[in-house]
mmCIF file of C-alpha atoms in Angstrom:
data_model
loop_
_atom_site.group_PDB
_atom_site.id
_atom_site.type_symbol
_atom_site.label_atom_id
_atom_site.label_comp_id
_atom_site.label_asym_id
_atom_site.label_seq_id
_atom_site.Cartn_x
_atom_site.Cartn_y
_atom_site.Cartn_z
ATOM 1 C CA UNK A 4 -50.095 -18.032 37.145
ATOM 2 C CA UNK A 5 -52.897 -19.635 39.227
ATOM 3 C CA UNK A 6 -52.777 -21.868 42.432
ATOM 4 C CA UNK A 7 -54.827 -24.036 44.655
ATOM 5 C CA UNK A 8 -53.857 -23.187 48.244
ATOM 6 C CA UNK A 9 -53.510 -25.937 50.905
ATOM 7 C CA UNK A 10 -55.994 -28.077 48.921
ATOM 8 C CA UNK A 11 -56.486 -31.839 49.116
ATOM 9 C CA UNK A 12 -54.813 -33.062 45.816
ATOM 10 C CA UNK A 13 -54.481 -36.447 44.264
ATOM 11 C CA UNK A 14 -50.820 -36.231 43.301
ATOM 12 C CA UNK A 15 -49.617 -38.807 40.701
ATOM 13 C CA UNK A 16 -47.427 -41.439 42.455
ATOM 14 C CA UNK A 17 -48.058 -40.082 45.981
ATOM 15 C CA UNK A 18 -51.803 -40.168 46.571
ATOM 16 C CA UNK A 19 -54.023 -37.685 48.367
ATOM 17 C CA UNK A 20 -52.196 -34.960 50.141
ATOM 18 C CA UNK A 21 -52.735 -31.455 51.425
ATOM 19 C CA UNK A 22 -50.563 -29.121 49.411
ATOM 20 C CA UNK A 23 -50.289 -26.034 47.267
ATOM 21 C CA UNK A 24 -50.546 -26.529 43.564
ATOM 22 C CA UNK A 25 -49.161 -23.912 41.195
ATOM 23 C CA UNK A 26 -50.110 -23.937 37.498
ATOM 24 C CA UNK A 27 -50.337 -22.128 34.240
ATOM 25 C CA UNK A 28 -51.287 -24.019 31.101
ATOM 26 C CA UNK A 29 -49.180 -26.804 32.676
ATOM 27 C CA UNK A 30 -48.501 -27.830 36.277
ATOM 28 C CA UNK A 31 -45.610 -25.772 37.575
ATOM 29 C CA UNK A 32 -45.055 -26.909 41.150
ATOM 30 C CA UNK A 33 -46.613 -29.146 43.716
ATOM 31 C CA UNK A 34 -45.900 -27.812 47.186
ATOM 32 C CA UNK A 35 -43.717 -24.793 47.763
ATOM 33 C CA UNK A 36 -44.724 -21.106 47.798
ATOM 34 C CA UNK A 37 -47.491 -19.620 45.703
ATOM 35 C CA UNK A 38 -46.706 -15.886 46.223
ATOM 36 C CA UNK A 39 -48.082 -13.684 43.491
ATOM 37 C CA UNK A 40 -50.299 -16.415 42.032
ATOM 38 C CA UNK A 41 -54.096 -16.012 41.592
ATOM 39 C CA UNK A 42 -55.629 -18.280 44.037
ATOM 40 C CA UNK A 43 -58.614 -20.294 42.895
ATOM 41 C CA UNK A 44 -60.786 -20.520 45.862
ATOM 42 C CA UNK A 45 -62.214 -23.957 46.803
ATOM 43 C CA UNK A 46 -64.475 -25.128 49.509
ATOM 44 C CA UNK A 47 -62.879 -26.762 52.576
ATOM 45 C CA UNK A 48 -64.235 -30.224 51.537
ATOM 46 C CA UNK A 49 -62.991 -30.203 47.976
ATOM 47 C CA UNK A 50 -60.579 -32.726 46.401
ATOM 48 C CA UNK A 51 -58.580 -31.856 43.297
ATOM 49 C CA UNK A 52 -58.270 -34.798 40.876
ATOM 50 C CA UNK A 53 -56.831 -35.085 37.343
ATOM 51 C CA UNK A 54 -59.397 -34.032 34.703
ATOM 52 C CA UNK A 55 -61.574 -36.961 33.603
ATOM 53 C CA UNK A 56 -61.209 -38.617 30.098
ATOM 54 C CA UNK A 57 -64.196 -40.279 28.442
ATOM 55 C CA UNK A 58 -63.055 -42.480 25.632
ATOM 56 C CA UNK A 59 -66.556 -43.472 24.653
ATOM 57 C CA UNK A 60 -69.324 -40.843 24.502
ATOM 58 C CA UNK A 61 -71.675 -40.103 21.626
ATOM 59 C CA UNK A 62 -73.315 -36.985 22.897
ATOM 60 C CA UNK A 63 -74.673 -34.672 25.636
ATOM 61 C CA UNK A 64 -76.694 -31.460 25.999
ATOM 62 C CA UNK A 65 -78.877 -32.249 23.008
ATOM 63 C CA UNK A 66 -76.017 -32.842 20.592
ATOM 64 C CA UNK A 67 -74.444 -35.953 19.049
ATOM 65 C CA UNK A 68 -71.097 -36.531 17.270
ATOM 66 C CA UNK A 69 -73.177 -37.861 14.287
ATOM 67 C CA UNK A 70 -74.692 -34.418 13.884
ATOM 68 C CA UNK A 71 -71.542 -33.844 11.968
ATOM 69 C CA UNK A 72 -71.122 -30.185 12.927
ATOM 70 C CA UNK A 73 -68.658 -28.173 14.974
ATOM 71 C CA UNK A 74 -71.529 -26.612 16.740
ATOM 72 C CA UNK A 75 -72.574 -30.098 18.101
ATOM 73 C CA UNK A 76 -69.022 -30.898 19.129
ATOM 74 C CA UNK A 77 -68.873 -27.577 21.053
ATOM 75 C CA UNK A 78 -72.135 -28.312 22.773
ATOM 76 C CA UNK A 79 -70.863 -31.754 23.907
ATOM 77 C CA UNK A 80 -67.551 -30.309 25.005
ATOM 78 C CA UNK A 81 -69.194 -27.712 27.239
ATOM 79 C CA UNK A 82 -71.822 -30.102 28.557
ATOM 80 C CA UNK A 83 -69.287 -32.665 29.744
ATOM 81 C CA UNK A 84 -67.123 -30.046 31.478
ATOM 82 C CA UNK A 85 -69.838 -29.867 34.136
ATOM 83 C CA UNK A 86 -69.011 -33.454 35.083
ATOM 84 C CA UNK A 87 -65.316 -32.937 35.398
ATOM 85 C CA UNK A 88 -64.399 -34.263 31.970
ATOM 86 C CA UNK A 89 -61.567 -32.410 30.293
ATOM 87 C CA UNK A 90 -61.074 -34.604 27.338
ATOM 88 C CA UNK A 91 -63.157 -37.095 25.321
ATOM 89 C CA UNK A 92 -63.323 -39.114 22.126
ATOM 90 C CA UNK A 93 -66.268 -38.044 19.878
ATOM 91 C CA UNK A 94 -67.800 -41.466 19.287
ATOM 92 C CA UNK A 95 -69.546 -42.291 15.962
ATOM 93 C CA UNK A 96 -71.845 -45.171 15.389
ATOM 94 C CA UNK A 97 -72.902 -47.583 12.670
ATOM 95 C CA UNK A 98 -74.364 -45.426 9.907
ATOM 96 C CA UNK A 99 -73.993 -44.804 6.223
ATOM 97 C CA UNK A 100 -70.509 -44.178 4.866
ATOM 98 C CA UNK A 101 -71.559 -40.687 3.921
ATOM 99 C CA UNK A 102 -72.840 -39.881 7.472
ATOM 100 C CA UNK A 103 -69.755 -41.303 9.178
ATOM 101 C CA UNK A 104 -67.409 -39.488 6.858
ATOM 102 C CA UNK A 105 -69.186 -36.186 7.567
ATOM 103 C CA UNK A 106 -69.027 -36.702 11.344
ATOM 104 C CA UNK A 107 -65.282 -37.392 11.014
ATOM 105 C CA UNK A 108 -64.717 -34.396 8.917
ATOM 106 C CA UNK A 109 -66.387 -32.219 11.529
ATOM 107 C CA UNK A 110 -64.064 -33.567 14.216
ATOM 108 C CA UNK A 111 -60.995 -32.852 12.076
ATOM 109 C CA UNK A 112 -62.183 -29.306 11.431
ATOM 110 C CA UNK A 113 -63.055 -28.660 15.130
ATOM 111 C CA UNK A 114 -59.786 -30.008 16.418
ATOM 112 C CA UNK A 115 -57.877 -27.694 14.062
ATOM 113 C CA UNK A 116 -59.549 -24.664 15.695
ATOM 114 C CA UNK A 117 -58.224 -25.687 19.132
ATOM 115 C CA UNK A 118 -61.198 -24.312 20.977
ATOM 116 C CA UNK A 119 -60.349 -23.184 24.532
ATOM 117 C CA UNK A 120 -63.837 -23.627 26.041
ATOM 118 C CA UNK A 121 -65.202 -26.967 27.141
ATOM 119 C CA UNK A 122 -63.427 -30.244 27.195
ATOM 120 C CA UNK A 123 -60.901 -31.111 24.500
ATOM 121 C CA UNK A 124 -61.961 -33.376 21.584
ATOM 122 C CA UNK A 125 -59.117 -35.818 21.857
ATOM 123 C CA UNK A 126 -60.140 -37.700 18.699
ATOM 124 C CA UNK A 127 -62.646 -40.288 17.524
ATOM 125 C CA UNK A 128 -63.908 -43.582 18.769
ATOM 126 C CA UNK A 129 -65.228 -45.345 15.684
ATOM 127 C CA UNK A 130 -67.940 -47.568 17.097
ATOM 128 C CA UNK A 131 -68.904 -49.573 14.061
ATOM 129 C CA UNK A 132 -69.773 -50.138 11.315
ATOM 130 C CA UNK A 133 -67.483 -53.106 11.483
ATOM 131 C CA UNK A 134 -69.575 -55.108 14.000
ATOM 132 C CA UNK A 135 -71.638 -58.300 14.218
ATOM 133 C CA UNK A 136 -75.286 -57.973 13.150
ATOM 134 C CA UNK A 137 -76.425 -60.382 15.916
ATOM 135 C CA UNK A 138 -74.915 -58.100 18.592
ATOM 136 C CA UNK A 139 -75.654 -54.693 17.083
ATOM 137 C CA UNK A 140 -77.394 -53.382 20.161
ATOM 138 C CA UNK A 141 -78.892 -49.960 19.356
ATOM 139 C CA UNK A 142 -76.795 -49.734 16.109
ATOM 140 C CA UNK A 143 -78.922 -49.649 12.874
ATOM 141 C CA UNK A 144 -78.802 -53.081 11.170
ATOM 142 C CA UNK A 145 -78.808 -51.793 7.628
ATOM 143 C CA UNK A 146 -75.481 -50.115 7.889
ATOM 144 C CA UNK A 147 -73.475 -52.947 9.593
ATOM 145 C CA UNK A 148 -70.528 -53.627 7.324
ATOM 146 C CA UNK A 149 -67.687 -56.265 7.064
ATOM 147 C CA UNK A 150 -64.301 -55.177 8.493
ATOM 148 C CA UNK A 151 -62.334 -53.583 5.674
ATOM 149 C CA UNK A 152 -58.856 -51.876 6.080
ATOM 150 C CA UNK A 153 -59.412 -49.897 2.893
ATOM 151 C CA UNK A 154 -62.695 -48.438 4.186
ATOM 152 C CA UNK A 155 -61.094 -47.719 7.508
ATOM 153 C CA UNK A 156 -58.240 -45.855 5.758
ATOM 154 C CA UNK A 157 -60.738 -43.602 4.077
ATOM 155 C CA UNK A 158 -62.306 -42.849 7.480
ATOM 156 C CA UNK A 159 -58.912 -42.362 9.034
ATOM 157 C CA UNK A 160 -58.039 -39.707 6.388
ATOM 158 C CA UNK A 161 -61.428 -37.924 6.762
ATOM 159 C CA UNK A 162 -60.872 -37.674 10.531
ATOM 160 C CA UNK A 163 -57.391 -35.957 10.050
ATOM 161 C CA UNK A 164 -55.889 -39.298 11.288
ATOM 162 C CA UNK A 165 -57.566 -38.635 14.754
ATOM 163 C CA UNK A 166 -59.312 -42.021 15.145
ATOM 164 C CA UNK A 167 -57.921 -43.391 18.421
ATOM 165 C CA UNK A 168 -60.157 -46.410 19.020
ATOM 166 C CA UNK A 169 -62.151 -48.707 16.716
ATOM 167 C CA UNK A 170 -64.879 -51.005 17.991
ATOM 168 C CA UNK A 171 -65.171 -54.141 15.879
ATOM 169 C CA UNK A 172 -66.260 -57.751 15.842
ATOM 170 C CA UNK A 173 -63.025 -59.741 15.287
ATOM 171 C CA UNK A 174 -64.801 -62.936 14.292
ATOM 172 C CA UNK A 175 -66.342 -61.341 11.170
ATOM 173 C CA UNK A 176 -64.511 -62.046 7.921
ATOM 174 C CA UNK A 177 -61.548 -59.647 7.626
ATOM 175 C CA UNK A 178 -61.623 -58.868 11.233
ATOM 176 C CA UNK A 179 -58.217 -60.267 12.041
ATOM 177 C CA UNK A 180 -56.731 -58.293 9.113
ATOM 178 C CA UNK A 181 -58.320 -55.047 10.321
ATOM 179 C CA UNK A 182 -57.079 -55.563 13.859
ATOM 180 C CA UNK A 183 -53.568 -56.052 12.626
ATOM 181 C CA UNK A 184 -53.854 -52.956 10.388
ATOM 182 C CA UNK A 185 -54.990 -50.914 13.298
ATOM 183 C CA UNK A 186 -52.174 -52.120 15.464
ATOM 184 C CA UNK A 187 -49.662 -51.097 12.894
ATOM 185 C CA UNK A 188 -51.115 -47.607 12.843
ATOM 186 C CA UNK A 189 -51.124 -47.360 16.666
ATOM 187 C CA UNK A 190 -54.959 -47.201 16.738
ATOM 188 C CA UNK A 191 -56.514 -49.220 19.657
ATOM 189 C CA UNK A 192 -58.585 -52.165 18.377
ATOM 190 C CA UNK A 193 -61.520 -52.770 20.849
ATOM 191 C CA UNK A 194 -63.456 -55.969 20.794
ATOM 192 C CA UNK A 195 -67.256 -55.071 20.875
ATOM 193 C CA UNK A 196 -70.672 -55.589 19.425
ATOM 194 C CA UNK A 197 -69.393 -59.105 18.827
ATOM 195 C CA UNK A 198 -70.248 -62.815 19.097
ATOM 196 C CA UNK A 199 -66.556 -63.689 19.461
ATOM 197 C CA UNK A 200 -65.650 -66.981 21.103
ATOM 198 C CA UNK A 201 -62.475 -67.364 23.212
ATOM 199 C CA UNK A 202 -60.471 -68.563 20.208
ATOM 200 C CA UNK A 203 -61.623 -65.406 18.328
ATOM 201 C CA UNK A 204 -60.572 -63.149 21.248
ATOM 202 C CA UNK A 205 -57.173 -64.759 21.469
ATOM 203 C CA UNK A 206 -56.603 -64.377 17.750
ATOM 204 C CA UNK A 207 -57.527 -60.751 18.029
ATOM 205 C CA UNK A 208 -55.160 -60.306 20.959
ATOM 206 C CA UNK A 209 -52.331 -61.906 18.917
ATOM 207 C CA UNK A 210 -53.061 -59.485 16.179
ATOM 208 C CA UNK A 211 -52.873 -56.554 18.487
ATOM 209 C CA UNK A 212 -56.355 -55.997 20.073
ATOM 210 C CA UNK A 213 -56.043 -54.543 23.592
ATOM 211 C CA UNK A 214 -59.493 -53.177 24.618
ATOM 212 C CA UNK A 215 -63.107 -54.493 25.223
ATOM 213 C CA UNK A 216 -65.962 -52.108 24.434
ATOM 214 C CA UNK A 217 -68.518 -51.650 27.174
ATOM 215 C CA UNK A 218 -67.849 -54.965 28.806
ATOM 216 C CA UNK A 219 -70.897 -57.245 29.129
ATOM 217 C CA UNK A 220 -73.072 -55.207 26.727
ATOM 218 C CA UNK A 221 -73.634 -56.284 23.132
ATOM 219 C CA UNK A 222 -71.243 -59.263 23.204
ATOM 220 C CA UNK A 223 -71.284 -63.086 23.607
ATOM 221 C CA UNK A 224 -71.929 -63.950 27.360
ATOM 222 C CA UNK A 225 -69.942 -66.238 29.618
ATOM 223 C CA UNK A 226 -70.985 -69.976 29.448
ATOM 224 C CA UNK A 227 -69.265 -72.785 31.310
ATOM 225 C CA UNK A 228 -68.420 -74.587 27.997
ATOM 226 C CA UNK A 229 -67.578 -71.414 25.963
ATOM 227 C CA UNK A 230 -66.685 -68.382 27.963
ATOM 228 C CA UNK A 231 -67.244 -66.001 25.077
ATOM 229 C CA UNK A 232 -66.287 -62.428 24.953
ATOM 230 C CA UNK A 233 -67.325 -61.700 28.516
ATOM 231 C CA UNK A 234 -65.502 -64.586 29.963
ATOM 232 C CA UNK A 235 -62.478 -63.747 27.940
ATOM 233 C CA UNK A 236 -62.581 -60.133 29.085
ATOM 234 C CA UNK A 237 -62.634 -61.323 32.654
ATOM 235 C CA UNK A 238 -59.904 -64.005 32.172
ATOM 236 C CA UNK A 239 -57.240 -62.300 30.083
ATOM 237 C CA UNK A 240 -55.225 -59.739 31.978
ATOM 238 C CA UNK A 241 -53.877 -58.083 28.853
ATOM 239 C CA UNK A 242 -57.293 -56.804 27.894
ATOM 240 C CA UNK A 243 -58.437 -53.362 29.223
ATOM 241 C CA UNK A 244 -62.187 -53.352 29.792
ATOM 242 C CA UNK A 245 -64.562 -50.425 29.369
ATOM 243 C CA UNK A 246 -67.478 -50.319 31.865
ATOM 244 C CA UNK A 247 -70.656 -48.270 31.922
ATOM 245 C CA UNK A 248 -70.974 -47.960 35.674
ATOM 246 C CA UNK A 249 -74.565 -46.724 35.798
ATOM 247 C CA UNK A 250 -76.095 -49.876 37.509
ATOM 248 C CA UNK A 251 -78.475 -50.027 34.464
ATOM 249 C CA UNK A 252 -76.269 -51.467 31.732
ATOM 250 C CA UNK A 253 -74.374 -53.575 34.213
ATOM 251 C CA UNK A 254 -75.632 -54.834 37.603
ATOM 252 C CA UNK A 255 -73.663 -54.116 40.733
ATOM 253 C CA UNK A 256 -72.709 -57.724 41.267
ATOM 254 C CA UNK A 257 -71.448 -57.874 37.659
ATOM 255 C CA UNK A 258 -69.433 -54.753 38.169
ATOM 256 C CA UNK A 259 -67.993 -56.256 41.351
ATOM 257 C CA UNK A 260 -66.959 -59.364 39.363
ATOM 258 C CA UNK A 261 -65.250 -57.328 36.759
ATOM 259 C CA UNK A 262 -63.399 -55.197 39.249
ATOM 260 C CA UNK A 263 -62.294 -58.261 41.100
ATOM 261 C CA UNK A 264 -61.007 -60.021 37.953
ATOM 262 C CA UNK A 265 -59.128 -57.162 36.308
ATOM 263 C CA UNK A 266 -55.661 -56.140 37.400
ATOM 264 C CA UNK A 267 -55.131 -52.542 38.483
ATOM 265 C CA UNK A 268 -54.946 -50.381 35.368
ATOM 266 C CA UNK A 269 -57.086 -52.554 33.179
ATOM 267 C CA UNK A 270 -60.529 -51.107 33.826
ATOM 268 C CA UNK A 271 -61.781 -47.874 32.208
ATOM 269 C CA UNK A 272 -64.880 -46.042 33.092
ATOM 270 C CA UNK A 273 -66.946 -44.692 30.185
ATOM 271 C CA UNK A 274 -70.249 -43.052 29.906
ATOM 272 C CA UNK A 275 -71.354 -44.156 26.445
ATOM 273 C CA UNK A 276 -73.732 -41.212 26.848
ATOM 274 C CA UNK A 277 -76.093 -40.046 24.047
ATOM 275 C CA UNK A 278 -77.543 -36.607 23.277
ATOM 276 C CA UNK A 279 -80.125 -36.698 26.023
ATOM 277 C CA UNK A 280 -77.547 -36.496 28.787
ATOM 278 C CA UNK A 281 -78.138 -33.275 30.848
ATOM 279 C CA UNK A 282 -81.642 -32.868 29.405
ATOM 280 C CA UNK A 283 -85.068 -33.669 31.082
ATOM 281 C CA UNK A 284 -86.675 -37.132 30.601
ATOM 282 C CA UNK A 285 -88.594 -37.448 27.371
ATOM 283 C CA UNK A 286 -88.139 -38.332 23.669
ATOM 284 C CA UNK A 287 -84.701 -38.196 22.061
ATOM 285 C CA UNK A 288 -82.853 -39.736 19.077
ATOM 286 C CA UNK A 289 -79.932 -41.961 18.347
ATOM 287 C CA UNK A 290 -78.813 -42.659 14.727
ATOM 288 C CA UNK A 291 -82.202 -41.770 13.361
ATOM 289 C CA UNK A 292 -83.945 -44.043 15.902
ATOM 290 C CA UNK A 293 -86.466 -42.880 18.408
ATOM 291 C CA UNK A 294 -85.267 -43.054 22.023
ATOM 292 C CA UNK A 295 -87.298 -42.623 25.197
ATOM 293 C CA UNK A 296 -85.449 -41.418 28.278
ATOM 294 C CA UNK A 297 -87.026 -42.130 31.669
ATOM 295 C CA UNK A 298 -85.657 -42.426 35.162
ATOM 296 C CA UNK A 299 -82.050 -42.401 33.922
ATOM 297 C CA UNK A 300 -82.622 -45.092 31.214
ATOM 298 C CA UNK A 301 -82.414 -44.441 27.543
ATOM 299 C CA UNK A 302 -84.120 -47.110 25.427
ATOM 300 C CA UNK A 303 -85.312 -47.643 21.840
ATOM 301 C CA UNK A 304 -88.987 -48.369 21.375
ATOM 302 C CA UNK A 305 -88.338 -52.085 21.517
ATOM 303 C CA UNK A 306 -86.682 -51.775 24.928
ATOM 304 C CA UNK A 307 -83.053 -52.007 23.725
ATOM 305 C CA UNK A 308 -80.733 -49.864 25.788
ATOM 306 C CA UNK A 309 -79.559 -46.880 23.631
ATOM 307 C CA UNK A 310 -76.555 -45.584 25.392
ATOM 308 C CA UNK A 311 -76.728 -43.806 28.691
ATOM 309 C CA UNK A 312 -77.207 -40.392 30.392
ATOM 310 C CA UNK A 313 -74.473 -41.198 32.891
ATOM 311 C CA UNK A 314 -72.146 -38.487 34.146
ATOM 312 C CA UNK A 315 -68.516 -39.355 34.734
ATOM 313 C CA UNK A 316 -68.425 -38.064 38.306
ATOM 314 C CA UNK A 317 -71.382 -40.417 39.088
ATOM 315 C CA UNK A 318 -69.632 -43.387 37.459
ATOM 316 C CA UNK A 319 -66.677 -42.829 39.820
ATOM 317 C CA UNK A 320 -69.113 -42.519 42.752
ATOM 318 C CA UNK A 321 -70.901 -45.821 41.840
ATOM 319 C CA UNK A 322 -67.566 -47.601 41.462
ATOM 320 C CA UNK A 323 -66.489 -46.398 44.876
ATOM 321 C CA UNK A 324 -69.706 -46.565 46.897
ATOM 322 C CA UNK A 325 -71.489 -49.500 45.238
ATOM 323 C CA UNK A 326 -68.643 -51.649 43.982
ATOM 324 C CA UNK A 327 -66.190 -50.906 46.800
ATOM 325 C CA UNK A 328 -63.228 -49.906 44.637
ATOM 326 C CA UNK A 329 -60.837 -47.565 46.599
ATOM 327 C CA UNK A 330 -61.480 -43.953 45.764
ATOM 328 C CA UNK A 331 -58.159 -43.160 44.041
ATOM 329 C CA UNK A 332 -58.301 -46.382 42.069
ATOM 330 C CA UNK A 333 -61.773 -45.516 40.855
ATOM 331 C CA UNK A 334 -60.361 -42.050 39.858
ATOM 332 C CA UNK A 335 -57.592 -43.794 37.883
ATOM 333 C CA UNK A 336 -60.251 -45.668 35.873
ATOM 334 C CA UNK A 337 -61.392 -42.293 34.560
ATOM 335 C CA UNK A 338 -58.049 -40.620 34.141
ATOM 336 C CA UNK A 339 -54.709 -42.327 33.761
ATOM 337 C CA UNK A 340 -56.016 -45.602 32.524
ATOM 338 C CA UNK A 341 -57.718 -44.092 29.404
ATOM 339 C CA UNK A 342 -54.798 -41.734 28.990
ATOM 340 C CA UNK A 343 -52.602 -44.842 28.509
ATOM 341 C CA UNK A 344 -55.009 -46.416 26.081
ATOM 342 C CA UNK A 345 -54.928 -43.197 23.996
ATOM 343 C CA UNK A 346 -51.127 -42.963 24.482
ATOM 344 C CA UNK A 347 -51.348 -39.391 26.000
ATOM 345 C CA UNK A 348 -50.403 -40.278 29.463
ATOM 346 C CA UNK A 349 -47.206 -38.144 29.224
ATOM 347 C CA UNK A 350 -49.430 -35.174 28.844
ATOM 348 C CA UNK A 351 -52.625 -35.775 30.924
ATOM 349 C CA UNK A 352 -54.195 -38.338 33.254
ATOM 350 C CA UNK A 353 -52.431 -37.530 36.477
ATOM 351 C CA UNK A 354 -51.342 -34.474 38.495
ATOM 352 C CA UNK A 355 -47.600 -34.250 38.004
ATOM 353 C CA UNK A 356 -45.258 -31.373 37.286
ATOM 354 C CA UNK A 357 -45.096 -30.633 33.497
ATOM 355 C CA UNK A 358 -48.355 -32.234 32.557
ATOM 356 C CA UNK A 359 -51.337 -30.220 31.356
ATOM 357 C CA UNK A 360 -53.209 -28.339 34.122
ATOM 358 C CA UNK A 361 -56.338 -30.403 33.772
ATOM 359 C CA UNK A 362 -58.384 -30.794 36.970
ATOM 360 C CA UNK A 363 -61.734 -32.059 38.179
ATOM 361 C CA UNK A 364 -62.588 -30.660 41.656
ATOM 362 C CA UNK A 365 -65.165 -32.607 43.511
ATOM 363 C CA UNK A 366 -66.950 -32.156 46.864
ATOM 364 C CA UNK A 367 -67.622 -34.940 49.410
ATOM 365 C CA UNK A 368 -70.752 -35.913 47.560
ATOM 366 C CA UNK A 369 -68.844 -36.415 44.259
ATOM 367 C CA UNK A 370 -70.485 -33.298 42.895
ATOM 368 C CA UNK A 371 -68.283 -31.114 40.559
ATOM 369 C CA UNK A 372 -67.127 -27.834 42.180
ATOM 370 C CA UNK A 373 -65.190 -26.726 39.171
ATOM 371 C CA UNK A 374 -63.324 -28.073 36.081
ATOM 372 C CA UNK A 375 -59.958 -26.734 34.848
ATOM 373 C CA UNK A 376 -58.539 -27.407 31.405
ATOM 374 C CA UNK A 377 -55.117 -26.135 30.452
ATOM 375 C CA UNK A 378 -55.164 -23.775 33.411
ATOM 376 C CA UNK A 379 -58.452 -22.198 32.577
ATOM 377 C CA UNK A 380 -61.678 -22.744 34.544
ATOM 378 C CA UNK A 381 -64.179 -24.246 32.024
ATOM 379 C CA UNK A 382 -66.916 -24.938 34.484
ATOM 380 C CA UNK A 383 -67.765 -23.658 37.980
ATOM 381 C CA UNK A 384 -70.784 -24.623 40.023
#
């Protein structure tokens, strides 16, 4: 049994409080005595938060989910532990059916081994290939495909039924059918890489779509005569919105607008990071495409943004310091909100007795002191 002693803890339903926290693989007691427990020492200025959950990340530490290997997934899992992340969705991209299937099979195999080091691979975010060519962003055009429930089912089987989110363009032929199919399976349909108009978004919502992929990016913008995907994301409270809060993909005023429009619990921080995260600036790769990383920006040779190198602890810092979101609300955007999207909020996402002992411990500068997953320290500064 381990314990944090007289630490500042973000307790689910109570807020920040100085308390003892006793845990094994799960949280045993909040408050009370910790006699006999192994005390995990923390600096005086530390705050204990729920472990972060990144529902949209392609890679880190030189590895990518599309590398289709258990080694790559382990590299990503260990790299993101350094930013307080204890669980993530290995995110694929628009590629050949063979390459996507291989990546999904690697996730299924890795998850079966239940590795104890690094963050958990909670499943898959299938970003494409069911997207709109005109809004492909950094996704390879030649592999864009029409939404197809039969093809999805093949992917779902290859993943060991671990696909949790699918990014798709609902306005494409067959999009409404695929959204309804995903809803029936309990998989989150996320509107993204899309030219959807308001009517398309509303149709998708009626069929079961609940999420918007990296809001503002690679989707139809707001116009005063047709509010498009961006305007619909801002307007409709039922839609949960992903946000890359790096101030590069989305400006600070745009982040402020999104935070102002969305009800509490409907904004999710993501990193959408690619393999170059955690590495020095220079040349990298995304889906077979050359990427140049410079000054925190990852771009294709034509200037198109190609994912980010954002760390989740810095996303929380940006949302707090630059957007003005209260600290614990910003933390919720990286913990309990994605946990609800993935339907695992009974296990993770907040610090409550009985939940997994997953913690991100930050200092006053939002730097990670240590990360704990299932009661084991998986990163220490």
